[in-house]
Tab-separated table of C-alpha atoms and ligand atoms in Angstrom:
chain	number	residue	atom	x	y	z
A	534	UNK	CA	-2.195	-18.792	1.768
A	535	UNK	CA	-0.922	-21.300	-0.700
A	536	UNK	CA	1.437	-20.154	-3.401
A	537	UNK	CA	-0.319	-21.916	-6.221
A	538	UNK	CA	-2.102	-19.847	-8.825
A	539	UNK	CA	-5.580	-20.086	-7.306
A	540	UNK	CA	-6.681	-16.907	-5.581
A	541	UNK	CA	-8.910	-16.900	-2.492
A	542	UNK	CA	-12.558	-16.587	-3.495
A	543	UNK	CA	-13.614	-13.819	-1.142
A	544	UNK	CA	-13.191	-10.390	-2.704
A	545	UNK	CA	-12.445	-7.550	-0.270
A	546	UNK	CA	-11.717	-4.630	-2.588
A	547	UNK	CA	-13.187	-4.397	-6.043
A	548	UNK	CA	-12.233	-1.591	-8.394
A	549	UNK	CA	-14.177	-1.603	-11.635
A	550	UNK	CA	-13.483	0.467	-14.767
A	551	UNK	CA	-12.011	3.362	-12.803
A	552	UNK	CA	-11.250	6.608	-14.609
A	553	UNK	CA	-9.386	9.458	-12.916
A	554	UNK	CA	-8.483	12.857	-14.324
A	555	UNK	CA	-6.588	15.920	-13.158
A	556	UNK	CA	-8.596	18.719	-14.754
A	557	UNK	CA	-9.129	17.654	-18.333
A	558	UNK	CA	-6.204	15.246	-18.407
A	559	UNK	CA	-7.321	11.692	-17.731
A	560	UNK	CA	-4.440	9.639	-16.307
A	561	UNK	CA	-6.249	6.443	-15.245
A	562	UNK	CA	-8.228	4.966	-18.122
A	563	UNK	CA	-10.654	2.311	-16.986
A	564	UNK	CA	-8.667	0.277	-14.468
A	565	UNK	CA	-10.114	-2.774	-12.754
A	566	UNK	CA	-8.483	-4.728	-9.969
A	567	UNK	CA	-9.400	-6.673	-6.890
A	568	UNK	CA	-7.837	-7.723	-3.638
A	569	UNK	CA	-9.003	-10.951	-2.068
A	570	UNK	CA	-9.184	-11.852	1.625
A	571	UNK	CA	-5.734	-12.661	2.991
A	572	UNK	CA	-3.938	-11.509	-0.123
A	573	UNK	CA	-0.791	-9.475	-0.627
A	574	UNK	CA	-1.258	-7.743	-3.975
A	575	UNK	CA	1.271	-5.532	-5.726
A	576	UNK	CA	0.766	-2.977	-8.490
A	577	UNK	CA	3.918	-2.556	-10.550
A	578	UNK	CA	4.588	0.105	-13.135
A	579	UNK	CA	7.015	2.743	-14.225
A	580	UNK	CA	7.138	6.377	-13.085
A	581	UNK	CA	3.989	8.238	-14.050
A	582	UNK	CA	1.985	5.083	-14.862
A	583	UNK	CA	-0.802	6.298	-12.554
A	584	UNK	CA	-0.210	3.993	-9.588
A	585	UNK	CA	-0.462	6.666	-6.886
A	586	UNK	CA	-3.430	8.270	-8.616
A	587	UNK	CA	-5.196	4.907	-8.590
A	588	UNK	CA	-4.495	4.460	-4.867
A	589	UNK	CA	-5.611	8.019	-4.092
A	590	UNK	CA	-8.856	7.392	-5.965
A	591	UNK	CA	-9.467	4.200	-3.966
A	592	UNK	CA	-8.857	6.138	-0.723
A	593	UNK	CA	-11.143	8.997	-1.744
A	594	UNK	CA	-8.277	11.503	-1.940
A	595	UNK	CA	-8.939	12.359	-5.594
A	596	UNK	CA	-12.335	12.311	-7.302
A	597	UNK	CA	-13.241	9.592	-9.770
A	598	UNK	CA	-14.405	10.469	-13.264
A	599	UNK	CA	-16.023	7.074	-13.712
A	600	UNK	CA	-16.132	3.523	-12.425
A	601	UNK	CA	-16.808	2.047	-9.001
A	602	UNK	CA	-14.978	1.069	-5.829
A	603	UNK	CA	-16.511	-1.395	-3.408
A	604	UNK	CA	-15.034	-2.800	-0.212
A	605	UNK	CA	-16.572	-5.782	1.550
A	606	UNK	CA	-19.693	-5.150	-0.505
A	607	UNK	CA	-19.948	-1.491	0.561
A	608	UNK	CA	-20.001	1.082	-2.248
A	609	UNK	CA	-17.120	3.521	-1.623
A	610	UNK	CA	-17.210	5.180	-5.027
A	611	UNK	CA	-18.224	8.532	-3.554
A	612	UNK	CA	-16.773	8.053	-0.055
A	613	UNK	CA	-14.621	10.723	1.586
A	614	UNK	CA	-11.135	9.757	2.861
A	615	UNK	CA	-12.526	9.561	6.404
A	616	UNK	CA	-15.389	7.286	5.342
A	617	UNK	CA	-12.890	5.096	3.505
A	618	UNK	CA	-10.768	4.753	6.647
A	619	UNK	CA	-13.860	4.005	8.694
A	620	UNK	CA	-14.800	1.315	6.171
A	621	UNK	CA	-11.428	-0.372	6.847
A	622	UNK	CA	-9.006	0.922	4.202
A	623	UNK	CA	-5.911	2.836	5.294
A	624	UNK	CA	-3.372	4.221	2.840
A	625	UNK	CA	0.226	4.988	3.775
A	626	UNK	CA	1.136	7.763	1.371
A	627	UNK	CA	4.246	7.911	-0.778
A	628	UNK	CA	7.263	9.661	0.747
A	629	UNK	CA	7.133	8.657	4.449
A	630	UNK	CA	4.949	11.557	5.496
A	631	UNK	CA	4.731	11.979	9.248
A	632	UNK	CA	4.219	15.054	11.418
A	633	UNK	CA	7.766	16.255	12.127
A	634	UNK	CA	6.882	18.522	15.036
A	635	UNK	CA	5.075	15.764	16.939
A	636	UNK	CA	6.548	12.892	18.923
A	637	UNK	CA	6.513	9.340	17.623
A	638	UNK	CA	3.725	8.495	20.067
A	639	UNK	CA	1.556	11.447	19.033
A	640	UNK	CA	2.045	10.488	15.397
A	641	UNK	CA	0.822	6.997	16.255
A	642	UNK	CA	-2.212	8.334	18.117
A	643	UNK	CA	-3.192	10.333	15.029
A	644	UNK	CA	-3.586	6.978	13.291
A	645	UNK	CA	-6.434	6.156	15.706
A	646	UNK	CA	-8.371	9.422	15.236
A	647	UNK	CA	-10.647	8.254	12.436
A	648	UNK	CA	-12.207	5.733	14.798
A	649	UNK	CA	-11.662	7.462	18.173
A	650	UNK	CA	-11.747	11.282	17.984
A	651	UNK	CA	-9.486	11.853	21.030
A	652	UNK	CA	-7.031	9.074	20.241
A	653	UNK	CA	-6.921	5.526	21.576
A	654	UNK	CA	-3.903	4.855	23.797
A	655	UNK	CA	-4.976	1.242	24.351
A	656	UNK	CA	-3.659	0.362	20.887
A	657	UNK	CA	-0.114	1.576	21.588
A	658	UNK	CA	1.252	-1.517	23.342
A	659	UNK	CA	0.335	-3.816	20.477
A	660	UNK	CA	1.945	-1.446	17.981
A	661	UNK	CA	5.144	-1.182	20.028
A	662	UNK	CA	5.300	-4.980	20.145
A	663	UNK	CA	5.039	-5.053	16.368
A	664	UNK	CA	7.456	-2.158	15.845
A	665	UNK	CA	9.951	-2.292	18.749
A	666	UNK	CA	12.125	0.340	17.087
A	667	UNK	CA	9.266	2.804	17.653
A	668	UNK	CA	8.897	1.888	21.331
A	669	UNK	CA	12.477	3.006	21.988
A	670	UNK	CA	11.795	6.359	20.370
A	671	UNK	CA	8.257	6.979	21.536
A	672	UNK	CA	9.046	10.386	23.094
A	673	UNK	CA	11.337	11.639	20.338
A	674	UNK	CA	10.264	14.200	17.771
A	675	UNK	CA	9.573	12.519	14.445
A	676	UNK	CA	11.920	15.044	12.807
A	677	UNK	CA	14.825	13.355	14.639
A	678	UNK	CA	14.145	9.957	13.080
A	679	UNK	CA	16.056	8.758	10.036
A	680	UNK	CA	14.172	8.458	6.722
A	681	UNK	CA	13.828	4.712	7.248
A	682	UNK	CA	12.489	5.142	10.771
A	683	UNK	CA	10.027	7.754	9.525
A	684	UNK	CA	8.744	5.276	6.951
A	685	UNK	CA	8.354	2.605	9.631
A	686	UNK	CA	6.476	5.189	11.725
A	687	UNK	CA	4.238	5.976	8.735
A	688	UNK	CA	3.436	2.271	8.341
A	689	UNK	CA	2.848	1.890	12.094
A	690	UNK	CA	0.544	4.928	11.995
A	691	UNK	CA	-1.463	3.138	9.314
A	692	UNK	CA	-1.540	-0.203	11.124
A	693	UNK	CA	-2.703	1.291	14.443
A	694	UNK	CA	-5.955	2.322	12.726
A	695	UNK	CA	-6.740	-1.411	12.464
A	696	UNK	CA	-7.529	-1.483	8.759
A	697	UNK	CA	-8.616	-4.635	6.970
A	698	UNK	CA	-6.797	-3.432	3.858
A	699	UNK	CA	-3.497	-1.555	4.120
A	700	UNK	CA	-2.353	0.342	1.027
A	701	UNK	CA	1.382	1.023	0.905
A	702	UNK	CA	2.497	3.426	-1.819
A	703	UNK	CA	6.179	2.883	-2.581
A	704	UNK	CA	7.363	2.367	0.969
A	705	UNK	CA	10.869	1.780	-0.406
A	706	UNK	CA	11.218	5.319	-1.771
A	707	UNK	CA	14.785	6.479	-1.242
A	708	UNK	CA	15.474	4.031	1.583
A	709	UNK	CA	18.330	1.614	2.246
A	710	UNK	CA	17.741	-2.012	1.172
A	711	UNK	CA	17.710	-3.277	4.767
A	712	UNK	CA	14.927	-0.868	5.710
A	713	UNK	CA	12.951	-1.855	2.619
A	714	UNK	CA	13.312	-5.520	3.579
A	715	UNK	CA	12.134	-4.744	7.106
A	716	UNK	CA	9.044	-2.901	5.859
A	717	UNK	CA	8.087	-5.557	3.325
A	718	UNK	CA	8.575	-8.371	5.789
A	719	UNK	CA	6.410	-6.524	8.340
A	720	UNK	CA	3.785	-6.218	5.599
A	721	UNK	CA	4.077	-9.968	4.917
A	722	UNK	CA	3.676	-10.753	8.620
A	723	UNK	CA	0.639	-8.480	8.850
A	724	UNK	CA	-0.818	-10.253	5.843
A	725	UNK	CA	-0.271	-13.642	7.501
A	726	UNK	CA	-2.188	-12.350	10.509
A	727	UNK	CA	-5.185	-11.512	8.308
A	728	UNK	CA	-4.597	-7.990	6.991
A	729	UNK	CA	-4.840	-7.690	3.213
A	730	UNK	CA	-2.051	-5.647	1.602
A	731	UNK	CA	-2.135	-3.558	-1.569
A	732	UNK	CA	1.411	-2.450	-2.358
A	733	UNK	CA	2.684	-0.082	-5.039
A	734	UNK	CA	6.338	-0.672	-5.693
A	735	UNK	CA	9.094	-0.097	-8.194
A	736	UNK	CA	11.477	-2.561	-6.592
A	737	UNK	CA	10.122	-5.369	-8.692
A	738	UNK	CA	12.130	-8.268	-7.316
A	739	UNK	CA	11.463	-7.450	-3.694
A	740	UNK	CA	7.764	-6.822	-4.337
A	741	UNK	CA	7.236	-10.067	-6.243
A	742	UNK	CA	9.129	-11.948	-3.573
A	743	UNK	CA	6.518	-10.978	-0.979
A	744	UNK	CA	3.301	-10.577	-2.982
A	745	UNK	CA	0.892	-13.338	-3.960
A	746	UNK	CA	-0.631	-11.589	-6.939
A	747	UNK	CA	0.559	-8.780	-9.185
A	748	UNK	CA	-0.888	-6.231	-11.585
A	749	UNK	CA	1.200	-4.436	-14.196
A	750	UNK	CA	0.168	-0.903	-15.003
A	751	UNK	CA	1.297	1.042	-18.036
A	752	UNK	CA	0.252	4.650	-18.839
A	753	UNK	CA	-3.005	4.501	-16.945
A	754	UNK	CA	-4.056	0.993	-17.948
A	755	UNK	CA	-3.633	-2.454	-16.462
A	756	UNK	CA	-1.729	-4.496	-18.993
A	757	UNK	CA	-1.687	-7.791	-17.163
A	758	UNK	CA	-2.547	-9.491	-13.900
A	759	UNK	CA	-1.347	-12.855	-12.658
A	760	UNK	CA	0.243	-14.618	-9.720
A	761	UNK	CA	3.619	-13.176	-8.704
A	762	UNK	CA	5.248	-16.360	-9.905
A	763	UNK	CA	3.757	-16.055	-13.382
A	764	UNK	CA	4.560	-12.353	-13.598
A	765	UNK	CA	8.130	-12.990	-12.493
A	766	UNK	CA	8.571	-15.559	-15.231
A	767	UNK	CA	6.774	-13.635	-17.975
A	768	UNK	CA	8.191	-11.419	-20.686
A	769	UNK	CA	5.748	-8.591	-20.148
A	770	UNK	CA	7.558	-7.418	-17.053
A	771	UNK	CA	10.670	-6.811	-19.133
A	772	UNK	CA	8.667	-4.795	-21.632
A	773	UNK	CA	6.918	-2.688	-19.002
A	774	UNK	CA	10.180	-1.954	-17.282
A	775	UNK	CA	12.350	-1.695	-20.361
A	776	UNK	CA	14.802	1.053	-19.538
A	777	UNK	CA	13.504	1.298	-15.986
A	778	UNK	CA	13.004	-0.789	-12.876
A	779	UNK	CA	15.475	-3.413	-11.858
A	780	UNK	CA	16.475	-6.615	-13.616
A	781	UNK	CA	14.122	-9.474	-12.916
A	782	UNK	CA	16.207	-12.450	-13.964
A	783	UNK	CA	16.059	-14.308	-10.704
A	784	UNK	CA	13.014	-13.493	-8.697
A	785	UNK	CA	12.739	-15.853	-5.808
A	786	UNK	CA	9.074	-16.304	-4.956
A	787	UNK	CA	8.430	-17.536	-1.413
B	1674	ATP	N1	-1.844	16.523	-8.756
B	1674	ATP	C1	-1.638	16.290	-10.057
B	1674	ATP	N2	-2.024	17.171	-11.006
B	1674	ATP	C2	-1.837	16.936	-12.317
B	1674	ATP	N3	-1.244	15.816	-12.813
B	1674	ATP	C3	-0.817	14.907	-11.922
B	1674	ATP	C4	-0.995	15.095	-10.501
B	1674	ATP	N4	-0.483	14.008	-9.862
B	1674	ATP	C5	-0.011	13.202	-10.841
B	1674	ATP	N5	-0.213	13.733	-12.056
B	1674	ATP	C6	0.135	13.121	-13.348
B	1674	ATP	O1	-0.606	11.929	-13.454
B	1674	ATP	C7	0.185	10.891	-14.051
B	1674	ATP	C8	0.244	9.710	-13.092
B	1674	ATP	O2	0.947	10.110	-11.930
B	1674	ATP	P1	1.081	9.181	-10.651
B	1674	ATP	O3	1.747	9.977	-9.588
B	1674	ATP	O4	-0.220	8.576	-10.353
B	1674	ATP	O5	2.057	8.054	-11.199
B	1674	ATP	P2	2.869	6.928	-10.408
B	1674	ATP	O6	2.696	5.666	-11.191
B	1674	ATP	O7	2.489	6.918	-8.985
B	1674	ATP	O8	4.366	7.429	-10.575
B	1674	ATP	P3	5.633	7.284	-9.561
B	1674	ATP	O9	6.138	5.894	-9.757
B	1674	ATP	O10	6.591	8.315	-10.060
B	1674	ATP	O11	5.163	7.557	-8.170
B	1674	ATP	C9	1.541	11.509	-14.338
B	1674	ATP	O12	1.553	11.917	-15.684
B	1674	ATP	C10	1.589	12.707	-13.413
B	1674	ATP	O13	2.382	13.724	-13.968
B	1675	MG	MG1	3.510	7.226	-7.219
């Protein structure tokens, strides 16, 4: 995809005027966003802005109070998490959650269950080619992996389900910079091969370096949306992250 400011025309995911509440407390107040075919989109925002809640609502993990979610023209507003996965959206949750008492390979097979109830071993070779560090450890318990390896396993578990949109919620959480770079460059490569990416991230520089388009979220609302280049050069980013996030003086956009 070109790095100019024009977005691809084809809309994959469309979120319109989404409201989400926990009990009586609404935390997402009418958010709209879209992800286009072939795009790598990032949602930036400080702690508690509602980023994870927004992603959970898209995935059907929390109920929506209002608004709509459509994916490739299919209405997913009331879809269950399983229906969302079957429609082609897979979310890798915050906090590298994998099943500690299962092997790496069994964790990967779980990623195929939504489409194939007994697991699909035929997908393993392609995943090991993409994530060679997992091939070496295929028979190890996930509990024996480092935090970074567990996050890579979590991403691989998402990718093996063959989504058309992969949602990554703060894959950098608590991990060493080299691991973060590895995960984001895998995401970029996947995007180049046709998978759309929706990333939530607090590492602003790294996220803008890889993403094509960015949304800024503040206390449950989208405050701006523009190409990564424009966001990186704009003042709003400084305001949103004032007192938080990392400095954004020299964001190098690919
Ligand atoms: N299960 C829950 N029950 C009640 N309130 C919640 C729940 N989960 C999140 N919240 C609240 O909703 C708001 C948005 O939280 P959310 O986790 O979506 O933010 P976030 O942008 O993902 O933050 P972070 O960057 O820390 O992950 C916060 O005020 C949070 O305290
Ligand atoms: Mg979060």
